C-alpha cells in the first residue's frame, strides 16, 4: 500500500512542478513560433503522428508476418464481434437475468436491441442457437450470414454517423475536416470496439453529438443532443457522467430533462427484464466493480493499474486483494476531488477530459475500446485557440500515446509478471501510465486554480483593510 501512495504523491508533485515551470516559460516564449502557431502546430503533429503510426503498424505486420497484430490483440484471438453476437440466444429471452445478477454491466437496452435482431432470424436458426450463440465451434453464430450482415450494418452505420458528424461540426477547410475524421477512425478505442463488436461503437458517436450540440443556438439540436446522451447512457451507463457539464453551466432545466430522458433509456427497458428487482441486481453488479475480473492486469480501470504496480513489486495475489481494499478510500477521495475540479476548469476540454478519465478509471472493467471516448476532449482541444501554454504540448503527447496504435515489443519484464489470464501488453502498460499522468496533470491544474483563487481573495481582503 505504501508504495502506491508514494508513487501517487510523487506523480502529483512532479505534475505540479512541471506545470509551474512550463507556465513560467510561457511568459518568455509567447513570441516564439511554437507558441504563436501552437494550435495549428498541434493539429499537424497529431494528424501526421497518427498517420505515421498506422503506416508503421501496417508495414511492421508485413515484415514480421503479423507479429505486431498478434501482440496488439493479445488474448483476443476468439473475440471478434463477441459483444454483439453473444446475445443472439436464450440470454435475451431470460427476463430474470438481472435478478440473479449474472449479466455483468450490459444494460437491458442492449438486450432489447439484440432481441429484435434475434427475432428477425429464421426460426430454425433461433432454435439452433437457443442454448449458446458463442461456443467457438461449428455452432458459433458468427459464422451465420444473417448475423454477419447485421453486424456489418451495425458497425458500418455507426461509423458513417461518426464520420458525417465530425466532418460537419469540424471548423476549417476540407483538409482539416478529413484530418479530424482520420483521427476519429484510427483511434485505438474505435478499432478495438469494431474488433469486439461492442456497443461503444454506437454510444461513442451519440455522446460526441451531445458534446458538440449542447451549446448550440438551435434549440432542436440541443434537445437532440440531450436525447443522444440519454441514449448513450442507456447503452453504456457511464456517459451519463457527462451530464455534469450541464450542471457546471447551471443549465438546470436541460439537466432535469436529460435525467428524465436517461430514466426512460436506462430504467425503462427493465420493464421487460425484472422490474425493480432487475434494477437492484444490475446496479449491485456495477457497484461490485467487476469482482475478480477487476484484479486482472490489462484493463484501464484504477484497480487494474494499482494491481499492475503491486504485481511489479512481487507482491502476492492474496496481499494485493487486501491492499486494494485499503486503497479504496484513496480512490474515492480522488474521485470526489476530481468531480469538484470539473466545475472550476475554465477550458471546456479540460472538464470533459477529467470526466472521460474518471469513466476510464472507475468503470468495472475498462477495456481498450473505452479509449474511443478520449476523442471527445481531443476534438475540443484542437478547436481551443484561446488557451496557449507549453503545458498544452504535454496534453498533446498524452493524447497521441493514449489513442494511437503503437507497435511495442513485449519485453521480458512484461512477460515476467503477467499471468496466464492477464492480457497486459507493453502498449497497455504505456496507456495505464499515460492515463495516470493525465489524471495527475488535471488534478494539479485544479489545485493551482484553487490556490490562485485563494490568493486573490486574500489580496482583496488586504486591500479593503488598507482602505
Coordinates of C-alpha atoms in Angstrom, one line a residue:
X1 CA 0.0 0.0 0.0
X2 CA 2.8 2.4 0.9
X3 CA 4.5 2.1 -2.5
X4 CA 1.2 3.0 -4.3
X5 CA 0.6 6.1 -2.1
X6 CA 4.2 7.2 -2.5
X7 CA 4.0 6.9 -6.3
X8 CA 0.7 8.8 -6.4
X9 CA 2.2 11.6 -4.3
X10 CA 5.4 11.7 -6.5
X11 CA 3.3 11.8 -9.6
X12 CA 1.2 14.8 -8.3
X13 CA 4.3 16.7 -7.1
X14 CA 6.0 16.1 -10.5
X15 CA 3.0 17.2 -12.4
X16 CA 2.5 20.3 -10.3
X17 CA 6.2 21.3 -10.6
X18 CA 6.2 20.6 -14.4
X19 CA 3.1 22.9 -14.9
X20 CA 4.6 25.7 -12.8
X21 CA 7.9 25.6 -14.7
X22 CA 6.2 25.5 -18.1
X23 CA 3.9 28.3 -17.2
X24 CA 6.9 30.4 -16.2
X25 CA 8.4 29.8 -19.6
X26 CA 5.1 30.8 -21.2
X27 CA 5.9 34.5 -20.4
X28 CA 9.3 34.3 -22.2
X29 CA 8.2 32.2 -25.1
X30 CA 4.9 33.8 -26.2
X31 CA 6.5 35.3 -29.3
X32 CA 8.2 32.1 -30.4
X33 CA 6.7 30.3 -33.4
X34 CA 5.8 27.2 -31.3
X35 CA 3.5 29.4 -29.2
X36 CA 2.2 31.8 -31.9
X37 CA 1.2 29.0 -34.2
X38 CA 0.6 26.5 -31.4
X39 CA -2.9 25.4 -32.4
X40 CA -2.1 24.7 -36.0
X41 CA 1.2 23.0 -35.0
X42 CA -0.6 20.7 -32.6
X43 CA -3.2 19.7 -35.2
X44 CA -0.5 18.9 -37.7
X45 CA 1.6 16.9 -35.3
X46 CA -1.4 14.8 -34.1
X47 CA -2.6 14.0 -37.6
X48 CA 0.9 13.3 -39.0
X49 CA 1.9 11.2 -36.0
X50 CA -1.3 9.2 -36.3
X51 CA -0.7 8.6 -40.0
X52 CA 3.0 7.5 -39.4
X53 CA 2.0 5.1 -36.6
X54 CA -0.8 3.5 -38.7
X55 CA 1.6 3.0 -41.6
X56 CA 4.3 1.7 -39.4
X57 CA 1.8 -0.8 -37.9
X58 CA 0.8 -2.0 -41.4
X59 CA 4.4 -2.4 -42.7
X60 CA 5.6 -3.9 -39.4
X61 CA 3.0 -6.6 -39.8
X62 CA 4.1 -7.3 -43.4
X63 CA 7.7 -7.7 -42.4
X64 CA 7.0 -9.8 -39.3
X65 CA 4.2 -11.9 -40.7
X66 CA 1.5 -10.4 -38.4
X67 CA 3.6 -10.4 -35.2
X68 CA 2.6 -6.8 -34.4
X69 CA -1.1 -7.6 -34.9
X70 CA -0.8 -10.7 -32.6
X71 CA 0.7 -8.6 -29.8
X72 CA -1.8 -5.7 -30.2
X73 CA -4.8 -8.2 -29.9
X74 CA -3.0 -10.4 -27.4
X75 CA -5.5 -12.9 -25.9
X76 CA -8.3 -11.7 -28.2
X77 CA -8.0 -14.4 -31.0
X78 CA -11.5 -15.7 -30.4
X79 CA -13.2 -12.4 -29.5
X80 CA -14.1 -10.9 -32.9
X81 CA -17.6 -9.5 -32.7
X82 CA -18.2 -11.3 -29.4
X83 CA -20.1 -8.5 -27.6
X84 CA -22.5 -8.0 -30.5
X85 CA -23.3 -11.7 -31.2
X86 CA -23.2 -13.2 -27.7
X87 CA -26.8 -12.1 -27.0
X88 CA -28.3 -14.0 -30.0
X89 CA -29.5 -16.8 -27.9
X90 CA -31.9 -17.5 -24.9
X91 CA -29.9 -14.9 -22.9
X92 CA -32.2 -12.3 -24.4
X93 CA -35.3 -14.4 -23.6
X94 CA -34.4 -14.7 -19.9
X95 CA -36.4 -12.0 -18.2
X96 CA -34.9 -12.7 -14.8
X97 CA -31.3 -12.4 -15.8
X98 CA -30.6 -9.2 -13.8
X99 CA -32.4 -10.5 -10.7
X100 CA -29.8 -13.3 -10.5
X101 CA -27.1 -10.7 -11.0
X102 CA -25.4 -12.7 -13.8
X103 CA -25.5 -10.1 -16.6
X104 CA -22.5 -8.0 -15.7
X105 CA -22.5 -4.5 -17.0
X106 CA -24.8 -4.8 -20.1
X107 CA -27.9 -2.6 -19.7
X108 CA -31.2 -4.0 -20.8
X109 CA -31.5 -1.6 -23.8
X110 CA -28.7 -3.7 -25.5
X111 CA -30.7 -6.8 -24.8
X112 CA -33.9 -5.3 -26.3
X113 CA -32.0 -4.4 -29.5
X114 CA -30.4 -7.9 -29.6
X115 CA -33.8 -9.5 -29.1
X116 CA -35.2 -7.5 -32.0
X117 CA -32.4 -8.7 -34.2
X118 CA -32.6 -12.3 -32.9
X119 CA -36.3 -12.5 -33.6
X120 CA -35.6 -11.4 -37.2
X121 CA -33.6 -14.5 -37.9
X122 CA -35.3 -17.5 -39.5
X123 CA -37.0 -19.6 -36.8
X124 CA -34.8 -22.7 -37.5
X125 CA -31.7 -20.6 -36.6
X126 CA -33.3 -19.2 -33.5
X127 CA -33.9 -22.8 -32.3
X128 CA -30.4 -23.9 -33.4
X129 CA -28.6 -21.3 -31.4
X130 CA -31.0 -21.2 -28.5
X131 CA -28.6 -22.6 -25.9
X132 CA -25.4 -20.6 -26.9
X133 CA -24.6 -18.1 -29.6
X134 CA -20.8 -18.2 -29.0
X135 CA -19.2 -21.6 -28.5
X136 CA -16.1 -21.3 -30.6
X137 CA -17.2 -24.4 -32.6
X138 CA -19.2 -25.0 -35.8
X139 CA -22.3 -23.7 -33.9
X140 CA -20.8 -20.3 -33.5
X141 CA -23.4 -17.8 -34.7
X142 CA -20.7 -15.5 -36.1
X143 CA -20.5 -18.0 -39.0
X144 CA -24.1 -17.3 -39.9
X145 CA -24.5 -15.0 -42.8
X146 CA -27.6 -13.3 -41.3
X147 CA -25.7 -12.5 -38.1
X148 CA -22.6 -11.2 -40.1
X149 CA -24.7 -8.9 -42.3
X150 CA -26.4 -7.5 -39.3
X151 CA -23.0 -6.9 -37.6
X152 CA -21.6 -5.2 -40.7
X153 CA -24.7 -2.9 -40.9
X154 CA -24.4 -2.1 -37.2
X155 CA -20.7 -1.2 -37.3
X156 CA -20.9 0.4 -40.8
X157 CA -23.9 2.7 -39.8
X158 CA -22.2 3.7 -36.5
X159 CA -19.0 4.7 -38.4
X160 CA -20.9 6.6 -41.1
X161 CA -22.7 8.6 -38.3
X162 CA -19.3 9.3 -36.7
X163 CA -17.7 10.4 -40.0
X164 CA -20.6 12.7 -41.1
X165 CA -20.8 14.2 -37.6
X166 CA -17.1 15.0 -37.3
X167 CA -16.9 16.4 -40.9
X168 CA -20.0 18.6 -40.3
X169 CA -19.0 20.0 -37.0
X170 CA -15.3 20.5 -37.5
X171 CA -14.3 24.0 -38.4
X172 CA -11.9 24.7 -41.2
X173 CA -11.3 23.5 -44.8
X174 CA -11.8 20.1 -46.3
X175 CA -8.2 19.0 -45.4
X176 CA -8.7 19.9 -41.7
X177 CA -12.0 18.2 -41.6
X178 CA -10.6 15.0 -43.2
X179 CA -7.7 15.1 -40.7
X180 CA -10.2 15.1 -37.8
X181 CA -12.2 12.2 -39.4
X182 CA -8.9 10.3 -39.7
X183 CA -8.1 10.8 -36.0
X184 CA -11.6 9.6 -35.1
X185 CA -11.4 6.4 -37.3
X186 CA -7.9 5.4 -36.3
X187 CA -8.5 6.0 -32.6
X188 CA -7.4 2.7 -31.0
X189 CA -10.6 2.6 -28.9
X190 CA -12.7 2.7 -32.1
X191 CA -10.6 -0.1 -33.7
X192 CA -11.0 -2.3 -30.6
X193 CA -14.7 -1.5 -30.4
X194 CA -15.0 -2.8 -34.0
X195 CA -12.9 -5.9 -33.2
X196 CA -15.0 -6.7 -30.2
X197 CA -18.3 -5.6 -31.7
X198 CA -19.0 -3.6 -28.5
X199 CA -21.9 -1.2 -28.3
X200 CA -19.4 1.5 -27.5
X201 CA -19.1 1.9 -31.3
X202 CA -22.7 3.4 -31.2
X203 CA -22.5 5.0 -27.7
X204 CA -19.4 7.0 -28.7
X205 CA -20.9 9.0 -31.6
X206 CA -24.1 9.6 -29.7
X207 CA -22.0 11.0 -26.8
X208 CA -19.9 13.1 -29.2
X209 CA -23.1 14.5 -30.7
X210 CA -24.1 15.7 -27.2
X211 CA -20.7 17.3 -26.6
X212 CA -20.9 19.2 -30.0
X213 CA -24.5 20.4 -29.7
X214 CA -25.3 21.0 -26.1
X215 CA -24.3 24.7 -26.5
X216 CA -25.9 25.0 -30.0
X217 CA -28.0 28.1 -30.7
X218 CA -30.6 25.8 -32.4
X219 CA -32.9 24.5 -29.6
X220 CA -33.8 21.4 -31.6
X221 CA -30.2 20.4 -32.0
X222 CA -29.7 21.0 -28.3
X223 CA -32.6 18.8 -27.5
X224 CA -31.4 16.1 -29.8
X225 CA -28.0 16.3 -28.0
X226 CA -29.7 15.7 -24.7
X227 CA -31.6 12.7 -26.1
X228 CA -28.3 11.4 -27.6
X229 CA -26.6 11.5 -24.2
X230 CA -29.5 9.7 -22.6
X231 CA -29.5 7.0 -25.3
X232 CA -25.7 6.5 -25.0
X233 CA -26.2 6.2 -21.2
X234 CA -28.9 3.6 -21.9
X235 CA -26.3 1.6 -23.9
X236 CA -23.3 2.0 -21.6
X237 CA -24.5 3.9 -18.4
X238 CA -21.2 5.8 -17.8
X239 CA -21.7 8.5 -20.5
X240 CA -24.3 9.9 -18.0
X241 CA -21.4 11.5 -16.1
X242 CA -21.1 14.0 -19.0
X243 CA -24.4 15.5 -17.7
X244 CA -22.1 17.2 -15.1
X245 CA -21.3 19.7 -17.9
X246 CA -24.9 20.9 -17.8
X247 CA -24.6 21.4 -14.0
X248 CA -21.3 23.2 -14.5
X249 CA -23.0 25.7 -16.8
X250 CA -26.0 26.0 -14.4
X251 CA -28.5 24.8 -17.1
X252 CA -30.8 23.2 -14.6
X253 CA -33.8 22.7 -16.9
X254 CA -31.6 20.9 -19.5
X255 CA -30.1 18.8 -16.7
X256 CA -33.6 17.8 -15.5
X257 CA -34.8 16.9 -19.0
X258 CA -31.6 14.9 -19.5
X259 CA -32.3 13.0 -16.3
X260 CA -35.9 12.3 -17.5
X261 CA -34.6 11.0 -20.8
X262 CA -32.0 9.0 -19.0
X263 CA -34.6 7.3 -16.8
X264 CA -36.5 6.3 -20.0
X265 CA -33.5 4.8 -21.7
X266 CA -31.7 3.3 -18.7
X267 CA -34.6 2.2 -16.5
X268 CA -37.4 1.9 -19.0
X269 CA -36.2 -1.3 -20.5
X270 CA -36.2 -3.0 -17.1
X271 CA -40.0 -3.2 -17.6
X272 CA -39.2 -6.3 -19.7
X273 CA -36.3 -7.5 -17.6
X274 CA -37.2 -7.9 -13.9
X275 CA -38.6 -4.5 -13.0
X276 CA -37.4 -3.1 -9.7
X277 CA -35.7 -6.4 -8.7
X278 CA -33.9 -6.3 -12.1
X279 CA -32.7 -2.7 -11.4
X280 CA -31.4 -3.7 -8.0
X281 CA -29.5 -6.7 -9.4
X282 CA -28.0 -4.7 -12.3
X283 CA -26.7 -1.9 -10.1
X284 CA -25.4 -4.3 -7.5
X285 CA -23.2 -5.7 -10.2
X286 CA -22.0 -2.2 -11.1
X287 CA -21.1 -1.4 -7.5
X288 CA -19.3 -4.7 -7.2
X289 CA -16.9 -3.3 -9.8
X290 CA -16.3 -6.5 -11.8
X291 CA -15.3 -8.7 -8.9
X292 CA -12.2 -10.8 -9.6
X293 CA -12.1 -9.6 -13.2
X294 CA -11.1 -6.1 -12.0
X295 CA -8.0 -7.7 -10.4
X296 CA -6.6 -8.8 -13.7
X297 CA -3.9 -7.0 -15.4
X298 CA -4.6 -5.5 -18.8
X299 CA -7.5 -3.1 -18.3
X300 CA -7.6 0.6 -17.8
X301 CA -9.5 0.9 -14.5
X302 CA -7.7 2.1 -11.4
X303 CA -7.9 -1.2 -9.6
X304 CA -6.1 -2.9 -12.5
X305 CA -3.5 -0.2 -12.6
X306 CA -2.8 -0.5 -8.8
X307 CA -2.7 -4.3 -9.3
X308 CA -0.1 -3.9 -12.0
X309 CA 2.1 -1.7 -9.8
X310 CA 1.8 -4.2 -6.9
X311 CA 2.5 -7.2 -9.2
X312 CA 5.6 -5.5 -10.5
X313 CA 6.8 -5.2 -6.8
X314 CA 6.5 -9.1 -6.5
X315 CA 3.6 -8.8 -4.0
X316 CA 1.4 -12.0 -3.8
X317 CA -2.2 -12.1 -5.1
X318 CA -3.6 -12.5 -1.6
X319 CA -1.8 -9.5 -0.3
X320 CA -2.8 -7.5 -3.4
X321 CA -6.5 -8.2 -2.6
X322 CA -6.2 -6.8 0.9
X323 CA -4.1 -3.8 -0.1
X324 CA -6.6 -2.8 -2.8
X325 CA -9.4 -2.9 -0.3
X326 CA -7.4 -0.4 1.8
X327 CA -6.7 1.8 -1.2
X328 CA -10.4 2.2 -2.0
X329 CA -10.7 5.2 0.4
X330 CA -7.9 6.9 -1.5
X331 CA -9.6 6.2 -4.9
X332 CA -12.9 7.6 -3.5
X333 CA -11.2 10.8 -2.3
X334 CA -9.5 11.2 -5.8
X335 CA -12.9 10.8 -7.4
X336 CA -14.7 13.4 -5.2
X337 CA -11.8 15.9 -5.7
X338 CA -11.8 15.3 -9.5
X339 CA -15.6 15.9 -9.6
X340 CA -15.1 19.2 -7.8
X341 CA -12.4 20.3 -10.2
X342 CA -14.7 19.7 -13.2
X343 CA -16.7 22.7 -12.1
X344 CA -13.7 25.1 -11.8
X345 CA -11.8 24.5 -15.1
X346 CA -12.1 27.4 -17.5
X347 CA -11.5 25.3 -20.6
X348 CA -14.3 23.0 -21.7
X349 CA -11.9 20.3 -23.0
X350 CA -10.3 20.0 -19.6
X351 CA -13.6 19.4 -17.8
X352 CA -14.6 16.8 -20.4
X353 CA -11.1 15.3 -20.2
X354 CA -11.5 14.8 -16.5
X355 CA -14.9 13.2 -16.9
X356 CA -13.6 10.8 -19.5
X357 CA -10.6 9.9 -17.3
X358 CA -13.0 9.2 -14.5
X359 CA -15.1 7.0 -16.8
X360 CA -12.0 5.0 -17.8
X361 CA -10.5 4.7 -14.3
X362 CA -13.7 3.9 -12.3
X363 CA -15.5 1.5 -14.7
X364 CA -15.7 -2.1 -13.5
X365 CA -13.6 -3.5 -16.4
X366 CA -12.3 -0.7 -18.6
X367 CA -11.1 -2.3 -21.9
X368 CA -9.2 -0.7 -24.7
X369 CA -12.3 0.2 -26.6
X370 CA -13.2 2.7 -23.9
X371 CA -10.3 4.9 -25.2
X372 CA -12.7 5.9 -28.0
X373 CA -14.2 8.4 -25.6
X374 CA -10.9 10.3 -25.4
X375 CA -11.8 11.7 -28.8
X376 CA -14.4 13.9 -27.1
X377 CA -11.9 16.2 -25.4
X378 CA -9.4 15.8 -28.3
X379 CA -11.9 17.4 -30.7
X380 CA -12.4 20.3 -28.4
X381 CA -8.7 20.5 -27.6
X382 CA -7.9 21.0 -31.2
X383 CA -10.5 23.7 -31.5
X384 CA -9.3 25.7 -28.5
X385 CA -7.3 28.6 -29.8
X386 CA -7.6 30.8 -26.6
X387 CA -5.6 28.5 -24.3
X388 CA -1.9 28.8 -25.2
X389 CA 0.7 27.3 -23.0
X390 CA 3.6 24.9 -23.1
X391 CA 1.6 22.6 -20.9
X392 CA -0.7 22.0 -23.9
X393 CA 2.2 20.1 -25.6
X394 CA 2.2 17.7 -22.7
X395 CA -1.5 17.1 -23.2
X396 CA -0.9 16.6 -26.9
X397 CA 1.7 14.0 -26.3
X398 CA -0.5 12.1 -23.8
X399 CA -3.4 12.1 -26.3
X400 CA -1.2 10.7 -29.0
X401 CA 0.2 7.9 -26.8
X402 CA -3.3 7.0 -25.5
X403 CA -5.3 6.9 -28.7
X404 CA -2.9 5.6 -31.4
X405 CA -1.7 2.1 -32.4
X406 CA 1.9 2.0 -31.2
X407 CA 4.0 -1.1 -32.0
X408 CA 6.0 -2.0 -28.9
X409 CA 7.9 -5.3 -28.2
X410 CA 6.6 -7.5 -25.4
X411 CA 9.7 -7.3 -23.4
X412 CA 10.9 -9.8 -20.9
X413 CA 9.7 -7.7 -17.9
X414 CA 6.1 -7.7 -19.1
X415 CA 6.3 -11.5 -19.7
X416 CA 7.7 -12.0 -16.2
X417 CA 4.8 -10.6 -14.2
X418 CA 1.8 -11.3 -16.4
X419 CA -0.1 -14.5 -15.6
X420 CA -2.0 -16.8 -18.0
X421 CA -5.3 -14.9 -17.5
X422 CA -3.8 -11.4 -18.0
X423 CA -3.8 -9.6 -21.3
X424 CA -1.3 -6.9 -20.2
X425 CA 1.0 -5.8 -23.1
X426 CA 3.7 -3.2 -23.4
X427 CA 1.2 -0.8 -25.1
X428 CA -1.4 -1.4 -22.3
X429 CA 1.2 -0.7 -19.7
X430 CA 2.1 2.6 -21.5
X431 CA -1.6 3.5 -21.7
X432 CA -2.0 2.9 -18.0
X433 CA 0.9 5.1 -17.2
X434 CA -0.3 7.9 -19.5
X435 CA -3.8 7.8 -18.1
X436 CA -2.4 8.3 -14.5
X437 CA -0.2 11.1 -15.7
X438 CA -3.2 12.7 -17.4
X439 CA -5.2 12.4 -14.2
X440 CA -2.3 13.9 -12.2
X441 CA -1.9 16.8 -14.6
X442 CA -5.6 17.7 -14.4
X443 CA -5.6 17.3 -10.6
X444 CA -2.5 19.6 -10.4
X445 CA -4.1 22.2 -12.6
X446 CA -7.2 22.1 -10.3
X447 CA -5.1 22.5 -7.2
X448 CA -3.3 25.5 -8.8
X449 CA -6.6 27.2 -9.8
X450 CA -7.8 26.8 -6.2
X451 CA -4.6 28.3 -4.8
X452 CA -4.9 31.2 -7.3
X453 CA -8.5 31.9 -6.2
X454 CA -7.5 31.8 -2.5
X455 CA -4.6 34.3 -3.2
X456 CA -6.9 36.7 -5.0
X457 CA -9.4 36.6 -2.0
X458 CA -6.6 37.3 0.4
X459 CA -5.3 40.2 -1.6
X460 CA -8.8 41.6 -1.8
X461 CA -9.2 41.4 2.0
X462 CA -5.8 43.2 2.5
X463 CA -6.9 46.0 0.0
X464 CA -10.2 46.5 1.8
X465 CA -8.4 46.7 5.2
X466 CA -6.0 49.2 3.8
X467 CA -8.8 51.4 2.6

